[in-house]
Amino acid sequence: MREVAVIGVSMIKFGRYPERKVEELAARAGLDALKDAGVEMKQIEALYSGNLYQTSGSGQRILQQMGQTGIPVVNVANACATGSTAFREAYFAVASGAYDIVLAIGSEQMGKQGLLGAPRDPATSIEGRIGSYLMPAVFGMAGMEHMRKYGTTQEQFALASVKNHWHSTMNPLAQYQKETPLDEVLNSRVVAYPNTLLMCCPTGDGAAAAVLCSMEKARQFTTQPIKIAASVLTSDPYTDRDLTLPDINTLTRNAAKQAYEMAGIGPEDLDQVELHDCFATAELLHYENLGLCGEGEAAKHIASGAPWLGNKVPTKYEEDVAPFVDKTYKPKTKAVVNVSGGLLSKGHPLGATGVANIAEIVWHLRGQAGARQVEGAKVGLAHVIGLCSACTIHILQR
Amino acid sequence: MTTEAPPKGELRPIVPYLALGNTRDEDYLFGSRCTKCGTLYLGPRLFCGKCSGEGPFETVRLSKEGEVYVWSIIHQSVPWVKVPYIAAVIDLPEGVSVNANIEGIEPKPENLKFGMKVKMFTEVVSQDADGNQYVGYKFRPA
């Protein structure tokens, strides 16, 4: 296995594009990534296309838009980890020596469908009759498990929404760029307790792309190749309640352990983390799963200011956060979390998310992230989870 | 929703792990225990996801009493489901968990406790265009 670098990235602004075809969104992102890398379509040796709802032939339809060069196309679907799994396949194709330059594109067009995976047949549907299997309920109950163990409150979970919505105001590509103080988050309607509407990510359309290249060739194209220091994929191992309440924790912990080993670093070395905050509850759980804090310390960690841009709660939110601050708590990492706005505010077009996370980290490591730049960022981690269940972690370094 | 006998069609369990008796009082949930590693699953099972065993599986009749592991109150659902309602994961004493609605209490956070004791009951919850009726299980505070 040889070293692989990311030499070009892009994402289109996430949002709603009912008048456009998904392959047009994807081709826009693909061509932008080629431009960013300074690479021509004819130099691309393979395409890895992540798309969940339009999977079959998605990559070929993208090439029909942006360049039918006859290269191999692999269409990837892996729930919400679809884009990041496509990126990982692209990584292995180059790491193995099979190809020197490949393209990974994640795309999705979700429209306004409100409830992901909602059943269609009222008679035999168990939804609402035998509990709920929709994502808001699953992640609501995952949060309740943390509440049961550690006494975490709805207000503490809601801080993730305050933080990520604030971050998104500095990201022009985010689907929403609106600040939401704590009382606004808590007063928005409940979707599935403890998550309110502003604690749930939106549906939407989007695309993102990355050009991957062997490190030995990367310097032909850029002075700032970003090294892929770890690429890990896990599935859910057997745990006691996993088939009833999907266990989003164990597979993330397994992936984190492998990723830190592969990169030879620990959470204390991270400058930036883009983690899978599909719901506000999930963000706090993943602080612990990724080792950003100790067991049961997630609420103290967010209140400490560490995961906020600048490692400090902005003055305007100090009052919101004050009741949850533990002055004896010392954060072990300065990793800023979801500075892009996260899924909560940047948006979550399923297949695009995993590649967009990579783009975000690359921009910070190159010092190109504008108002939300994490100062001096050298190491970033991108985490994605899809039910039921896949987890990817990539660690990027400059 | 009616509990009267349908003019045509049959009475069916809404999930494969609910066994129907002659009356609703006789309905019960059942599981399958892997005889190799002891893992208990809801409903019928051919293979074991924990030990990769191919059985045989022992059918286990599950208790009607259980404890609430975690819960949520669902305020947004599919069009035919009345909200809000309580969705929960219930731990059964045999060592398996089930998803279920909890009825008989107002769906408010202050009415729910982790570990609270609940008891199962069944009733007809839906009917299809052919007149088949579906029986579901629910829990209420014990």
Coordinates of C-alpha atoms in Angstrom, one line a residue:
Chain A
M1 CA 0.0 0.0 0.0
R2 CA 1.4 3.4 -1.0
E3 CA 0.6 6.9 0.2
V4 CA -2.4 8.6 -1.3
A5 CA -3.2 12.4 -1.4
V6 CA -6.2 14.4 -2.1
I7 CA -5.3 17.0 -4.7
G8 CA -8.7 18.5 -5.5
V9 CA -12.0 19.0 -3.9
S10 CA -15.3 20.7 -4.4
M11 CA -18.9 20.9 -3.2
I12 CA -21.9 22.7 -4.6
K13 CA -24.0 24.7 -2.1
F14 CA -26.4 22.2 -0.5
G15 CA -30.0 23.0 -0.9
R16 CA -33.0 22.2 -3.1
Y17 CA -32.6 22.0 -6.9
P18 CA -35.9 20.6 -8.1
E19 CA -35.2 22.0 -11.6
R20 CA -31.9 20.1 -12.0
K21 CA -31.0 16.5 -12.6
V22 CA -28.9 14.9 -9.9
E23 CA -26.2 14.0 -12.4
E24 CA -26.0 17.7 -13.4
L25 CA -25.3 18.6 -9.7
A26 CA -22.7 15.8 -9.6
A27 CA -21.0 16.8 -12.8
R28 CA -20.8 20.4 -11.6
A29 CA -19.0 19.2 -8.5
G30 CA -16.8 16.8 -10.5
L31 CA -15.7 19.4 -12.9
D32 CA -15.0 21.9 -10.1
A33 CA -12.8 19.3 -8.3
L34 CA -10.8 18.6 -11.5
K35 CA -10.3 22.4 -11.9
D36 CA -9.2 22.6 -8.3
A37 CA -6.7 19.8 -8.8
G38 CA -5.5 21.1 -12.2
V39 CA -6.3 17.7 -13.8
E40 CA -8.1 17.0 -17.0
M41 CA -11.0 14.5 -17.3
K42 CA -8.8 12.4 -19.7
Q43 CA -6.3 11.9 -16.9
I44 CA -8.9 10.3 -14.5
E45 CA -8.5 6.5 -14.5
A46 CA -11.6 5.5 -12.6
L47 CA -14.8 7.0 -11.0
Y48 CA -16.3 6.0 -7.7
S49 CA -19.8 7.4 -7.5
G50 CA -21.7 7.4 -4.2
N51 CA -25.4 7.9 -4.5
L52 CA -28.1 6.2 -2.4
Y53 CA -31.5 6.8 -4.0
Q54 CA -30.5 6.8 -7.7
T55 CA -27.6 4.3 -7.2
S56 CA -27.9 2.1 -10.3
G57 CA -25.9 3.7 -13.1
S58 CA -25.5 7.0 -11.3
G59 CA -21.8 7.2 -12.0
Q60 CA -22.3 6.5 -15.7
R61 CA -25.0 9.2 -16.0
I62 CA -22.5 11.6 -14.3
L63 CA -19.9 10.8 -17.0
Q64 CA -22.5 11.3 -19.7
Q65 CA -22.6 14.9 -18.4
M66 CA -18.9 15.6 -17.7
G67 CA -16.8 13.3 -19.8
Q68 CA -17.5 9.8 -21.3
T69 CA -13.9 8.6 -21.5
G70 CA -14.8 5.0 -21.0
I71 CA -13.1 4.5 -17.7
P72 CA -14.3 2.0 -15.1
V73 CA -17.2 3.3 -12.9
V74 CA -18.1 1.8 -9.6
N75 CA -21.5 2.8 -8.1
V76 CA -21.5 2.7 -4.4
A77 CA -24.4 2.6 -1.9
N78 CA -23.9 2.3 1.9
A79 CA -26.7 4.2 3.6
C80 CA -25.6 7.6 4.9
A81 CA -22.0 6.5 4.6
T82 CA -22.4 6.2 0.8
G83 CA -20.2 9.1 -0.2
S84 CA -17.4 8.3 2.3
T85 CA -17.5 4.6 1.2
A86 CA -17.0 5.7 -2.4
F87 CA -14.1 7.9 -1.3
R88 CA -12.6 4.9 0.5
E89 CA -12.9 2.7 -2.6
A90 CA -11.1 5.4 -4.5
Y91 CA -8.4 5.5 -1.9
F92 CA -7.8 1.8 -2.0
A93 CA -7.7 1.8 -5.8
V94 CA -4.8 4.3 -5.7
A95 CA -3.1 2.9 -2.6
S96 CA -3.0 -0.6 -4.2
G97 CA -1.2 0.8 -7.2
A98 CA -3.9 -0.1 -9.6
Y99 CA -4.5 3.6 -10.6
D100 CA -2.6 6.9 -10.1
I101 CA -5.4 9.4 -10.4
V102 CA -9.1 8.7 -9.6
L103 CA -12.3 10.7 -8.9
A104 CA -14.8 10.2 -6.1
I105 CA -18.2 11.9 -6.4
G106 CA -21.0 11.9 -3.9
S107 CA -24.4 13.1 -4.9
E108 CA -28.0 13.0 -3.8
Q109 CA -31.4 14.5 -4.7
M110 CA -33.8 14.0 -1.8
G111 CA -36.3 16.7 -2.5
K112 CA -38.6 17.6 0.4
Q113 CA -39.3 14.1 1.6
G114 CA -39.8 14.7 5.2
L115 CA -39.3 11.3 6.9
L116 CA -36.4 9.2 5.7
G117 CA -37.5 5.7 4.7
A118 CA -41.1 6.2 5.7
P119 CA -43.3 3.2 4.8
R120 CA -46.0 3.4 2.1
D121 CA -48.6 0.8 3.0
P122 CA -50.8 1.9 5.9
A123 CA -52.3 -1.6 6.5
T124 CA -49.2 -3.7 7.2
S125 CA -46.9 -0.9 8.2
I126 CA -45.5 -1.3 11.7
E127 CA -44.4 2.4 11.9
G128 CA -46.2 4.0 14.8
R129 CA -47.8 0.7 15.8
I130 CA -44.8 -1.1 17.1
G131 CA -42.8 1.9 18.1
S132 CA -40.9 4.0 15.5
Y133 CA -38.1 2.9 13.1
L134 CA -37.7 6.3 11.5
M135 CA -34.3 8.1 12.0
P136 CA -35.6 10.8 14.3
A137 CA -36.9 8.2 16.7
V138 CA -33.8 6.0 16.5
F139 CA -31.5 9.0 17.3
G140 CA -33.9 10.3 19.9
M141 CA -33.7 7.0 21.7
A142 CA -29.9 6.9 21.2
G143 CA -29.8 10.2 23.1
M144 CA -32.1 8.9 25.8
E145 CA -29.7 6.0 26.4
H146 CA -27.0 8.7 27.1
M147 CA -29.5 10.5 29.3
R148 CA -30.2 7.2 31.2
K149 CA -26.5 6.5 31.7
Y150 CA -25.2 10.0 32.5
G151 CA -28.2 12.3 33.2
T152 CA -27.6 14.3 30.0
T153 CA -30.4 16.8 29.4
Q154 CA -32.3 18.0 26.3
E155 CA -30.7 21.5 26.8
Q156 CA -27.2 20.0 26.7
F157 CA -27.9 18.1 23.5
A158 CA -29.4 21.3 22.1
L159 CA -26.0 23.1 22.5
A160 CA -24.8 21.2 19.5
S161 CA -27.5 22.9 17.4
V162 CA -26.5 26.3 18.8
K163 CA -22.9 25.7 17.9
N164 CA -23.3 24.2 14.5
H165 CA -25.9 26.7 13.3
W166 CA -23.5 29.5 14.4
H167 CA -20.6 27.8 12.5
S168 CA -22.8 27.6 9.4
T169 CA -23.1 31.4 9.2
M170 CA -19.5 31.4 8.1
N171 CA -20.0 28.7 5.4
P172 CA -21.5 30.1 2.2
L173 CA -22.0 26.5 0.9
A174 CA -24.2 25.5 3.8
Q175 CA -27.9 24.8 3.1
Y176 CA -28.9 27.0 6.1
Q177 CA -26.9 30.0 7.5
K178 CA -29.1 31.0 10.4
E179 CA -28.1 31.3 14.0
T180 CA -30.3 29.7 16.6
P181 CA -29.9 30.6 20.2
L182 CA -30.7 27.9 22.8
D183 CA -34.3 29.1 23.5
E184 CA -35.1 29.0 19.8
V185 CA -33.8 25.5 19.5
L186 CA -35.7 24.3 22.5
N187 CA -38.9 26.1 21.5
S188 CA -39.0 24.7 18.0
R189 CA -41.5 21.9 17.7
V190 CA -40.5 18.5 19.0
V191 CA -39.9 15.9 16.2
A192 CA -38.9 12.9 18.4
Y193 CA -38.0 13.7 22.0
P194 CA -35.5 15.0 23.0
N195 CA -34.8 16.2 19.4
T196 CA -36.7 19.3 18.3
L197 CA -36.9 20.4 14.6
L198 CA -33.7 22.5 15.0
M199 CA -31.9 19.5 16.4
C200 CA -32.6 17.5 13.2
C201 CA -30.6 17.8 10.0
P202 CA -32.6 18.9 6.9
T203 CA -33.1 16.8 3.8
G204 CA -31.8 18.3 0.6
D205 CA -29.9 18.0 -2.6
G206 CA -26.2 18.3 -3.2
A207 CA -22.9 17.0 -4.6
A208 CA -19.3 17.0 -3.7
A209 CA -16.2 15.6 -5.3
A210 CA -12.5 14.7 -4.6
V211 CA -9.6 13.9 -6.8
L212 CA -7.2 11.4 -5.3
C213 CA -3.7 10.8 -6.5
S214 CA -0.7 8.8 -5.5
M215 CA 1.6 10.9 -3.3
E216 CA 4.5 10.4 -5.6
K217 CA 2.6 12.0 -8.5
A218 CA 0.7 14.5 -6.4
R219 CA 3.4 17.2 -6.5
Q220 CA 3.1 17.4 -10.2
F221 CA -0.3 19.0 -9.6
T222 CA -0.1 20.8 -6.3
T223 CA 2.2 22.2 -3.7
Q224 CA -0.3 21.3 -1.0
P225 CA -1.2 17.6 -1.3
I226 CA -3.3 16.4 1.6
K227 CA -2.3 13.0 2.9
I228 CA -4.9 10.4 3.6
A229 CA -3.4 9.1 6.9
A230 CA -6.3 6.7 7.7
S231 CA -9.3 5.2 5.9
V232 CA -11.4 2.9 8.0
L233 CA -14.8 1.2 7.4
T234 CA -16.7 -0.8 10.1
S235 CA -20.1 -2.4 10.3
D236 CA -22.1 -3.0 13.5
P237 CA -20.8 -6.0 15.5
Y238 CA -23.3 -8.0 17.6
T239 CA -24.4 -6.1 20.7
D240 CA -27.3 -6.9 22.9
R241 CA -30.0 -4.5 21.6
D242 CA -28.5 -3.7 18.2
L243 CA -31.4 -5.3 16.3
T244 CA -34.0 -3.4 18.3
L245 CA -32.2 0.0 18.7
P246 CA -29.3 0.3 16.2
D247 CA -26.1 0.6 18.1
I248 CA -24.3 3.7 16.6
N249 CA -21.6 3.7 19.3
T250 CA -19.7 0.4 19.1
L251 CA -18.9 0.5 15.4
T252 CA -17.8 4.2 15.7
R253 CA -15.5 3.3 18.6
N254 CA -14.1 0.4 16.6
A255 CA -13.5 2.6 13.6
A256 CA -11.9 5.3 15.7
K257 CA -9.5 2.9 17.3
Q258 CA -8.4 1.5 14.0
A259 CA -8.1 5.0 12.4
Y260 CA -5.9 6.4 15.2
E261 CA -3.7 3.3 14.9
M262 CA -3.4 3.6 11.2
A263 CA -2.6 7.3 11.4
G264 CA -0.3 6.9 14.4
I265 CA -2.0 9.8 16.2
G266 CA -4.6 10.3 19.0
P267 CA -7.6 12.5 19.5
E268 CA -5.3 15.1 21.2
D269 CA -3.5 15.6 17.9
L270 CA -6.7 16.6 16.0
D271 CA -7.3 20.2 15.0
Q272 CA -10.7 19.6 13.4
V273 CA -13.4 17.0 13.3
E274 CA -16.4 16.7 11.0
L275 CA -18.6 14.2 12.7
H276 CA -22.0 12.7 11.8
D277 CA -24.4 15.1 13.6
C278 CA -27.6 14.0 11.8
F279 CA -29.3 14.8 15.1
A280 CA -28.0 17.0 18.0
T281 CA -28.1 13.9 20.2
A282 CA -25.6 12.1 17.9
E283 CA -23.0 14.9 18.2
L284 CA -22.6 14.4 21.9
L285 CA -22.5 10.6 21.7
H286 CA -19.8 10.8 19.1
Y287 CA -17.5 13.1 21.2
E288 CA -17.2 10.0 23.5
N289 CA -17.1 7.5 20.7
L290 CA -14.3 9.3 18.9
G291 CA -12.4 9.8 22.2
L292 CA -12.6 13.6 22.1
C293 CA -13.6 13.4 25.8
G294 CA -14.0 10.7 28.5
E295 CA -17.0 8.6 29.1
G296 CA -20.0 10.7 30.2
E297 CA -18.1 13.9 29.6
A298 CA -19.7 15.0 26.3
A299 CA -22.0 17.6 27.9
K300 CA -19.0 19.1 29.8
H301 CA -17.0 19.0 26.6
I302 CA -19.4 21.1 24.5
A303 CA -19.9 23.5 27.4
S304 CA -16.1 23.9 27.8
G305 CA -16.0 25.7 24.5
A306 CA -13.4 23.3 23.0
P307 CA -15.4 22.1 20.0
W308 CA -16.5 25.7 19.1
L309 CA -14.5 27.7 16.5
G310 CA -11.7 29.5 18.4
N311 CA -12.0 26.9 21.2
K312 CA -14.3 29.3 23.0
V313 CA -18.0 29.8 23.3
P314 CA -18.7 33.1 21.6
T315 CA -19.7 35.9 24.0
K316 CA -23.3 36.0 22.7
Y317 CA -23.9 32.4 23.8
E318 CA -22.0 32.4 27.1
E319 CA -25.2 32.9 29.0
D320 CA -26.9 29.9 27.2
V321 CA -23.9 27.7 28.0
A322 CA -23.1 29.0 31.5
P323 CA -25.4 26.6 33.5
F324 CA -23.6 23.6 32.0
V325 CA -20.0 24.7 32.5
D326 CA -17.8 22.6 34.8
K327 CA -14.8 24.7 35.6
T328 CA -12.8 21.6 36.7
Y329 CA -13.2 20.0 33.3
K330 CA -10.0 20.2 31.1
P331 CA -10.6 19.3 27.5
K332 CA -7.9 16.9 26.1
T333 CA -8.3 18.0 22.5
K334 CA -8.7 21.4 20.8
A335 CA -10.4 19.7 17.8
V336 CA -13.1 22.1 16.5
V337 CA -16.2 20.0 15.7
N338 CA -18.4 20.6 12.7
V339 CA -17.1 24.0 11.8
S340 CA -18.8 23.6 8.4
G341 CA -22.2 23.8 10.2
G342 CA -22.4 20.0 10.3
L343 CA -25.2 18.0 8.9
L344 CA -27.5 20.0 11.2
S345 CA -27.0 23.2 9.1
K346 CA -24.7 22.5 6.2
G347 CA -27.3 19.8 5.2
H348 CA -27.2 16.1 4.6
P349 CA -27.9 15.0 1.0
L350 CA -27.1 11.4 1.9
G351 CA -24.6 10.4 -0.9
A352 CA -22.9 13.8 -1.0
T353 CA -22.2 14.1 2.8
G354 CA -19.2 11.8 3.1
V355 CA -17.3 13.5 0.2
A356 CA -18.3 17.0 1.4
N357 CA -16.7 16.3 4.8
I358 CA -13.5 15.5 3.1
A359 CA -13.7 18.7 1.1
E360 CA -14.2 20.7 4.3
I361 CA -11.2 19.2 6.0
V362 CA -9.0 19.7 2.9
W363 CA -10.0 23.4 2.8
H364 CA -8.9 23.9 6.4
L365 CA -5.6 22.0 6.0
R366 CA -4.8 24.2 3.0
G367 CA -5.9 27.4 4.9
Q368 CA -8.7 28.1 2.4
A369 CA -11.7 28.0 4.7
G370 CA -12.3 31.8 5.0
A371 CA -14.1 33.1 8.0
R372 CA -14.4 29.7 9.6
Q373 CA -10.8 28.7 9.2
V374 CA -9.4 26.6 12.0
E375 CA -6.1 28.4 12.6
G376 CA -3.1 26.4 11.8
A377 CA -5.0 23.2 11.1
K378 CA -2.7 20.3 10.4
V379 CA -4.8 17.2 11.1
G380 CA -8.5 16.6 10.6
L381 CA -10.9 13.7 11.0
A382 CA -14.1 13.0 9.0
H383 CA -16.6 10.6 10.5
V384 CA -19.8 9.3 8.8
I385 CA -22.3 6.8 10.0
G386 CA -25.1 5.1 8.1
L387 CA -27.8 2.8 9.4
C388 CA -27.9 -0.1 9.7
S389 CA -25.0 0.2 10.1
A390 CA -21.8 1.4 8.4
C391 CA -19.1 3.8 9.8
T392 CA -16.3 5.4 8.0
I393 CA -13.5 7.5 9.4
H394 CA -10.8 9.3 7.4
I395 CA -7.9 11.1 8.9
L396 CA -6.3 13.8 6.7
Q397 CA -3.0 15.5 7.3
R398 CA -1.0 18.2 5.6
Chain B
M1 CA -60.1 0.3 13.8
T2 CA -62.6 -2.3 14.9
T3 CA -62.2 -5.4 17.0
E4 CA -65.3 -7.0 15.5
A5 CA -64.7 -10.1 13.2
P6 CA -64.2 -9.0 9.6
P7 CA -66.7 -10.0 7.0
K8 CA -63.9 -11.6 5.0
G9 CA -60.2 -12.0 5.2
E10 CA -58.3 -13.3 8.2
L11 CA -56.6 -12.2 11.4
R12 CA -52.9 -11.8 11.0
P13 CA -50.1 -10.8 13.3
I14 CA -48.5 -7.5 12.2
V15 CA -45.0 -8.9 12.9
P16 CA -43.7 -12.5 12.5
Y17 CA -42.7 -12.7 16.2
L18 CA -46.2 -12.3 17.5
A19 CA -48.2 -15.6 17.9
L20 CA -52.0 -15.3 17.9
G21 CA -54.1 -17.4 20.3
N22 CA -57.9 -17.9 20.2
T23 CA -58.5 -14.7 22.1
R24 CA -56.3 -11.6 22.5
D25 CA -55.4 -12.6 26.0
E26 CA -53.7 -15.7 24.6
D27 CA -51.5 -13.8 22.2
Y28 CA -47.8 -13.9 23.0
L29 CA -44.4 -12.8 21.6
F30 CA -41.8 -15.5 20.9
G31 CA -38.1 -15.7 20.2
S32 CA -35.6 -18.2 18.9
R33 CA -32.6 -19.1 21.0
C34 CA -29.4 -20.3 19.3
T35 CA -28.6 -23.7 20.9
K36 CA -24.9 -23.1 20.2
C37 CA -24.2 -19.8 21.8
G38 CA -27.5 -19.0 23.7
T39 CA -28.3 -15.8 21.9
L40 CA -32.0 -15.0 21.8
Y41 CA -33.6 -13.4 18.8
L42 CA -37.1 -12.1 18.3
G43 CA -39.2 -14.3 16.0
P44 CA -38.1 -17.2 13.7
R45 CA -34.4 -17.4 12.8
L46 CA -32.4 -19.7 10.5
F47 CA -28.8 -18.6 11.3
C48 CA -27.1 -16.9 14.2
G49 CA -25.6 -13.4 13.6
K50 CA -23.5 -13.7 16.7
C51 CA -21.8 -17.1 16.4
S52 CA -22.6 -17.9 12.7
G53 CA -24.3 -21.1 13.9
E54 CA -26.9 -22.8 11.7
G55 CA -29.1 -23.8 14.6
P56 CA -31.1 -25.6 15.7
F57 CA -33.0 -22.8 17.3
E58 CA -35.2 -23.3 20.3
T59 CA -38.5 -21.4 20.3
V60 CA -39.0 -19.4 23.5
R61 CA -42.3 -17.9 24.7
L62 CA -41.6 -14.4 25.9
S63 CA -43.0 -12.8 29.1
K64 CA -45.7 -10.1 28.9
E65 CA -44.0 -8.1 31.6
G66 CA -40.9 -6.0 30.8
E67 CA -39.0 -2.8 31.7
V68 CA -38.6 0.3 29.7
Y69 CA -35.0 0.7 28.6
V70 CA -35.3 3.9 26.6
W71 CA -38.2 5.9 25.1
S72 CA -39.0 8.8 22.9
I73 CA -42.1 10.8 22.2
I74 CA -42.8 10.9 18.5
H75 CA -44.5 14.1 17.2
Q76 CA -44.0 13.6 13.5
S77 CA -44.9 10.3 11.7
V78 CA -46.5 8.9 8.6
P79 CA -49.9 10.3 7.8
W80 CA -52.0 7.5 9.1
V81 CA -50.4 7.5 12.6
K82 CA -51.9 9.7 15.3
V83 CA -49.2 11.8 17.1
P84 CA -47.8 12.3 19.7
Y85 CA -47.2 8.8 20.9
I86 CA -44.6 7.0 23.0
A87 CA -42.1 4.7 21.3
A88 CA -39.9 2.6 23.5
V89 CA -37.4 -0.1 23.7
I90 CA -38.6 -2.7 26.2
D91 CA -36.3 -5.2 27.8
L92 CA -37.9 -8.6 28.4
P93 CA -36.7 -10.8 31.3
E94 CA -35.7 -13.6 28.9
G95 CA -32.9 -11.3 27.6
V96 CA -34.2 -9.8 24.4
S97 CA -35.6 -6.3 23.6
V98 CA -38.6 -5.3 21.6
N99 CA -39.7 -2.0 20.0
A100 CA -43.2 -1.0 21.1
N101 CA -45.7 1.8 21.7
I102 CA -46.6 2.5 25.3
E103 CA -50.2 3.5 25.8
G104 CA -52.3 4.2 28.9
I105 CA -50.3 7.3 29.9
E106 CA -50.1 10.8 28.5
P107 CA -47.2 11.1 26.1
K108 CA -45.2 13.5 28.2
P109 CA -41.6 13.2 29.4
E110 CA -42.5 13.5 33.0
N111 CA -44.7 10.4 32.8
L112 CA -41.9 8.2 31.7
K113 CA -39.1 6.6 33.8
F114 CA -36.2 4.5 32.7
G115 CA -36.7 1.0 34.0
M116 CA -40.5 1.5 34.6
K117 CA -42.4 -1.8 34.6
V118 CA -44.8 -2.3 31.7
K119 CA -47.1 -5.1 30.5
M120 CA -48.0 -6.2 27.0
F121 CA -51.5 -6.3 25.5
T122 CA -52.6 -6.9 21.9
E123 CA -55.4 -5.5 19.7
V124 CA -56.3 -5.1 16.0
V125 CA -54.4 -2.1 14.7
S126 CA -55.2 -2.1 11.0
Q127 CA -57.1 -3.6 8.1
D128 CA -56.1 -4.0 4.5
A129 CA -58.3 -3.7 1.3
D130 CA -59.0 -7.4 1.3
G131 CA -60.5 -7.3 4.8
N132 CA -57.5 -8.9 6.5
Q133 CA -57.1 -7.5 10.0
Y134 CA -53.7 -7.1 11.7
V135 CA -53.0 -7.6 15.3
G136 CA -50.3 -5.5 17.0
Y137 CA -48.8 -5.6 20.5
K138 CA -48.4 -2.6 22.8
F139 CA -47.4 -2.1 26.4
R140 CA -49.0 -0.1 29.2
P141 CA -47.7 0.6 32.7
A142 CA -47.9 -2.5 34.9

